[in-house]
Amino acid sequence: MKIFYAIQATGNGHISRATQLYPYLLQYGTVDFFLSGNNASLDLKIPIRYKSNGCSLYYSKCGGLDYWNIAKNIKPRQIYKDADSLPLKDYDVVINDFDAITSLACKMQNIHSVQLGHQASFLSKNTPRPDKKNIMGELILQHYAKAPKNIGLHFENYDSFIRPPMIKDKIIEANPKNLQHITVYLPSFDQDCLEKAFHKLHDVTFHWFLSSVTHKHTIQNITYYPVNQKQFNKSLITCDGIITGGGFETPAEALYLKKKVLSIPIRNHYEQECNAAALKKLGVPVVYTVDKEFDITISNWLNMKITYPEMQANNIPETLQYLFDTYRD
């Protein structure tokens, strides 16, 4: 069969999941990918047939969203034009990983689709939310990429249509070690927001992955890396712990490997606040602000006794078989 797969490129997690799924999808037929947005920094190892600037995220300097830049770069006319031009009627199955253009195209062209991904899990009221709900955030999660069928992914099975995270094969097959470094992946933070705090911890080695870095180099106790999947996997598999945002894929893989996690959700990013609420229920420390004493926060986290939750990996063949079996039902 012919499969259309839409990827929301507001981060690397969606691309990472699509890359993991690609060889499994090929067992069912040919796959054409649509990349919407321009925030991702991973090398694309899948065939992208269609592209759109879509809706992209822009960050403030130190850990927040820049809503002015986000709004300024949304072009409604282009979005409608892109949606109208997608030849969805040429495909047997449309899989949507939280892309608004594909959702709109399905509505305009009267095409069936399934939403597969983390954001689909928020269609359940059982999925954890922060103490203070955000009305606009809820509206986005419920309506941004609406589809008739939904298969959600989350840390736990909060509802009947929610399944475990899709852990990369490289992570599942890995033999985890502890080489006593801390992996850092915080794409919403500029380098100078955190560098001083890391340098204060002379006895701690950091592997810091930054999109602004072009080649690996070391300054004092920090080794800087470009954002590269192979190098990141290696660092994660051998780290003592990871400092990362309130995303989904990276914390899920770290917990699968039984690594310490310190989560810093992006400010005013409702989905990440929801993920942080779920992580806290699992016993993961969450920090909402980075201040002048962030080095102390890191030191306290490293000295904590942490009970690691058992993170299950998604049975991908089973999930895809379910998707194709129930697609038209």
XYZ file of C-alpha atoms in Angstrom:
329
model
C 0.000 0.000 0.000
C 0.994 3.672 -0.281
C 1.512 5.377 3.074
C 1.601 9.134 3.724
C 3.331 10.032 7.012
C 3.253 13.616 8.328
C 5.977 14.746 10.754
C 5.670 17.862 12.888
C 9.223 19.224 12.998
C 8.853 21.468 16.053
C 11.481 19.264 17.683
C 13.682 16.262 17.061
C 11.438 13.722 18.787
C 8.937 13.443 15.930
C 11.734 12.868 13.394
C 13.417 10.347 15.677
C 10.153 8.393 15.956
C 9.548 8.481 12.191
C 13.090 7.241 11.569
C 12.511 4.374 14.001
C 9.201 3.463 12.351
C 10.381 3.695 8.737
C 11.800 0.144 8.300
C 8.719 -1.315 10.000
C 6.381 0.677 7.724
C 8.243 -0.555 4.643
C 6.942 -4.040 5.433
C 3.470 -2.726 4.565
C 4.328 -0.755 1.426
C 5.958 2.464 0.215
C 6.205 5.505 2.494
C 6.297 9.204 1.601
C 7.077 11.644 4.411
C 5.806 15.201 4.812
C 7.957 17.473 6.992
C 6.105 20.424 8.507
C 8.044 23.098 10.423
C 11.725 23.930 10.706
C 12.819 23.414 14.322
C 14.447 20.011 13.932
C 18.237 19.778 13.849
C 18.738 16.044 13.270
C 20.111 14.725 9.996
C 17.208 13.355 7.992
C 17.695 9.672 7.218
C 14.242 9.173 5.752
C 12.912 10.185 2.319
C 11.114 13.534 2.659
C 8.848 13.966 -0.387
C 6.871 17.013 0.761
C 7.890 20.021 2.875
C 6.253 23.059 4.421
C 7.384 25.777 6.828
C 4.139 25.057 8.668
C 4.070 26.266 12.262
C 7.477 26.434 13.962
C 8.526 27.231 17.512
C 10.842 30.083 18.478
C 12.547 30.348 21.844
C 13.523 33.198 24.098
C 17.128 33.253 25.269
C 16.902 31.087 28.396
C 14.247 28.419 28.389
C 10.994 30.022 27.241
C 8.837 30.330 24.130
C 8.912 33.503 22.046
C 5.206 33.859 21.192
C 5.710 37.035 19.166
C 8.090 35.314 16.767
C 5.856 32.222 16.611
C 2.794 34.300 15.673
C 4.756 36.502 13.255
C 5.918 33.495 11.233
C 2.527 31.805 10.874
C 1.242 32.373 7.340
C -2.417 31.231 7.114
C -2.664 31.615 3.323
C 0.404 29.465 2.776
C -0.874 26.861 5.236
C -4.151 26.557 3.291
C -2.252 26.429 0.008
C 0.061 23.685 1.316
C -2.901 21.707 2.672
C -4.750 21.947 -0.639
C -1.685 20.817 -2.615
C -1.030 17.621 -0.635
C -2.131 14.726 -2.914
C -3.650 12.669 -0.105
C -6.078 10.865 -2.430
C -3.064 9.086 -3.933
C -2.482 7.250 -0.630
C -4.119 4.285 1.053
C -3.225 5.373 4.604
C -2.516 8.791 6.131
C -0.568 8.788 9.415
C -0.282 12.113 11.200
C 2.209 12.830 13.995
C 0.653 16.101 15.220
C 0.696 18.163 12.029
C -2.020 20.800 11.545
C -1.556 21.087 7.766
C -2.194 17.381 7.195
C -5.212 17.509 9.503
C -6.589 20.464 7.520
C -5.834 18.727 4.219
C -7.757 15.630 5.339
C -10.749 17.814 6.210
C -10.604 19.739 2.914
C -10.176 16.581 0.818
C -12.470 14.341 2.899
C -9.640 11.867 3.631
C -9.481 9.461 6.558
C -6.404 9.601 8.853
C -4.967 8.390 12.128
C -3.069 10.519 14.626
C -0.127 8.490 15.949
C 2.145 10.037 18.563
C 2.610 11.503 21.986
C 0.192 14.424 21.581
C -2.672 12.035 20.800
C -2.449 10.777 24.398
C -3.793 14.136 25.641
C -7.186 13.357 24.141
C -7.696 11.343 27.345
C -8.686 13.153 30.541
C -6.682 10.505 32.430
C -3.369 11.748 31.009
C -1.567 13.855 33.683
C -1.944 17.621 33.632
C -0.329 20.323 35.788
C -2.286 21.618 38.794
C -3.250 24.706 36.807
C -4.705 23.861 33.407
C -4.165 26.213 30.470
C -7.308 26.706 28.367
C -5.436 27.660 25.197
C -2.978 24.802 25.700
C -5.843 22.339 26.068
C -7.526 23.652 22.902
C -4.294 23.162 20.936
C -3.792 19.617 22.207
C -7.406 18.702 21.456
C -7.827 20.341 18.035
C -4.444 21.151 16.433
C -4.128 17.850 14.534
C -7.567 16.301 14.836
C -8.132 12.861 13.309
C -10.937 10.252 13.370
C -8.567 7.626 14.820
C -5.963 8.152 17.519
C -3.123 6.071 18.955
C -1.347 7.866 21.795
C 2.105 7.256 23.250
C 3.054 8.125 26.821
C 5.138 7.068 29.825
C 2.258 4.932 31.143
C -0.955 3.477 29.691
C -3.332 6.097 31.050
C -6.133 4.997 28.691
C -7.096 2.148 26.355
C -5.731 3.883 23.214
C -2.415 4.900 24.829
C 0.668 2.741 24.330
C 4.270 2.857 25.652
C 7.007 5.032 24.117
C 8.681 3.940 20.892
C 12.229 3.376 22.131
C 14.896 3.339 19.418
C 16.393 -0.065 18.562
C 19.874 1.268 19.428
C 18.668 2.025 22.957
C 16.873 -1.315 23.416
C 19.910 -3.253 22.186
C 22.387 -1.207 24.252
C 24.439 -2.384 27.190
C 24.142 0.656 29.522
C 27.235 1.772 31.422
C 28.038 4.623 33.771
C 31.110 6.546 32.643
C 30.304 9.318 35.159
C 29.348 12.140 32.797
C 26.123 14.138 32.618
C 24.436 14.458 29.229
C 22.735 17.802 28.563
C 20.116 18.448 25.882
C 18.198 21.719 26.343
C 17.461 23.221 22.910
C 15.530 26.183 24.350
C 18.588 27.447 26.278
C 21.445 29.482 24.821
C 24.964 28.488 25.791
C 25.640 31.424 28.111
C 22.472 30.726 30.156
C 23.962 27.578 31.725
C 27.697 27.618 31.128
C 28.656 29.348 34.405
C 26.625 26.865 36.466
C 28.291 23.899 34.752
C 31.790 25.359 35.180
C 31.200 25.789 38.931
C 30.859 22.004 39.259
C 34.554 21.277 38.640
C 34.259 17.576 39.485
C 31.348 16.934 37.099
C 31.900 16.214 33.390
C 29.177 17.429 31.021
C 28.389 16.308 27.474
C 26.394 19.246 26.125
C 24.521 18.911 22.812
C 23.845 22.276 21.148
C 22.514 23.152 17.693
C 24.950 26.103 17.593
C 27.973 23.778 17.895
C 29.545 22.584 14.629
C 32.255 20.254 15.964
C 33.085 18.395 19.160
C 35.432 20.298 21.511
C 36.179 20.498 25.227
C 36.551 23.561 27.479
C 37.306 22.778 31.126
C 34.696 20.249 32.330
C 32.317 20.618 29.358
C 32.560 18.713 26.083
C 30.404 20.434 23.466
C 28.737 18.334 20.766
C 26.726 19.185 17.665
C 23.240 17.672 17.694
C 23.952 14.241 16.255
C 21.840 11.137 16.876
C 24.715 8.648 16.959
C 26.836 10.704 19.360
C 23.830 11.504 21.534
C 22.831 7.831 21.809
C 26.377 6.936 22.862
C 26.471 9.698 25.478
C 23.057 8.770 26.860
C 23.833 5.049 27.067
C 27.030 5.726 29.064
C 25.959 8.711 31.217
C 25.269 8.928 34.932
C 22.257 11.125 34.234
C 20.710 13.583 31.799
C 19.492 17.161 32.114
C 16.825 17.765 29.497
C 13.582 19.597 28.816
C 10.013 18.460 29.387
C 9.822 16.550 26.142
C 8.758 12.940 25.772
C 11.187 10.804 23.773
C 14.439 11.723 25.545
C 13.146 11.264 29.134
C 11.456 8.008 28.059
C 14.702 6.596 26.655
C 16.698 7.749 29.683
C 14.227 6.079 32.060
C 14.275 2.925 29.929
C 18.071 2.862 30.466
C 17.523 3.565 34.194
C 19.422 6.849 34.046
C 18.880 9.799 36.377
C 16.751 12.518 34.788
C 16.473 16.200 35.682
C 13.664 17.808 33.684
C 13.421 21.542 32.929
C 10.185 22.088 30.958
C 10.141 25.018 28.540
C 8.372 27.967 30.188
C 4.784 28.532 29.036
C 4.899 25.359 26.939
C 1.749 23.579 28.069
C 2.533 20.151 26.642
C 5.895 20.167 28.442
C 4.167 21.233 31.669
C 1.859 18.215 31.254
C 4.861 15.945 30.673
C 6.512 17.391 33.772
C 3.401 16.506 35.790
C 3.653 12.918 34.507
C 7.399 12.763 35.244
C 6.846 13.980 38.803
C 4.369 11.139 39.345
C 7.172 8.783 38.291
C 9.540 10.343 40.852
C 11.599 12.404 38.383
C 12.843 15.783 39.752
C 11.472 18.774 37.823
C 12.904 22.314 37.878
C 10.805 25.186 36.539
C 13.332 28.028 36.797
C 17.095 28.215 36.304
C 18.584 30.743 38.737
C 22.031 31.739 39.975
C 22.114 28.676 42.231
C 21.470 26.169 39.465
C 24.800 24.515 40.214
C 23.497 23.686 43.696
C 20.303 22.304 42.160
C 22.376 19.995 39.946
C 24.586 18.932 42.860
C 21.542 18.112 45.022
C 20.016 16.123 42.159
C 23.206 14.111 41.683
C 23.269 13.260 45.381
C 19.620 12.156 45.490
C 18.642 8.544 46.022
C 16.380 7.868 43.051
C 14.075 4.902 42.533
C 13.906 4.281 38.812
C 10.468 3.514 37.369
C 10.206 0.552 35.006
C 9.770 2.048 31.534
C 8.235 -0.260 28.959
C 9.113 -0.091 25.267
C 6.442 -0.072 22.593
C 5.951 -3.283 20.629
C 6.150 -1.510 17.272
C 5.028 -4.399 14.995
C 2.005 -4.946 17.240
C 1.114 -1.227 17.302
C 1.407 -0.872 13.514
C -0.611 -4.022 12.910
C -3.328 -2.595 15.160
C -3.155 0.707 13.256
C -3.605 -0.902 9.844
C -6.209 -3.423 11.067
C -8.433 -0.705 12.571
C -7.674 2.157 10.172
C -10.987 2.052 8.333
C -13.179 0.554 11.086
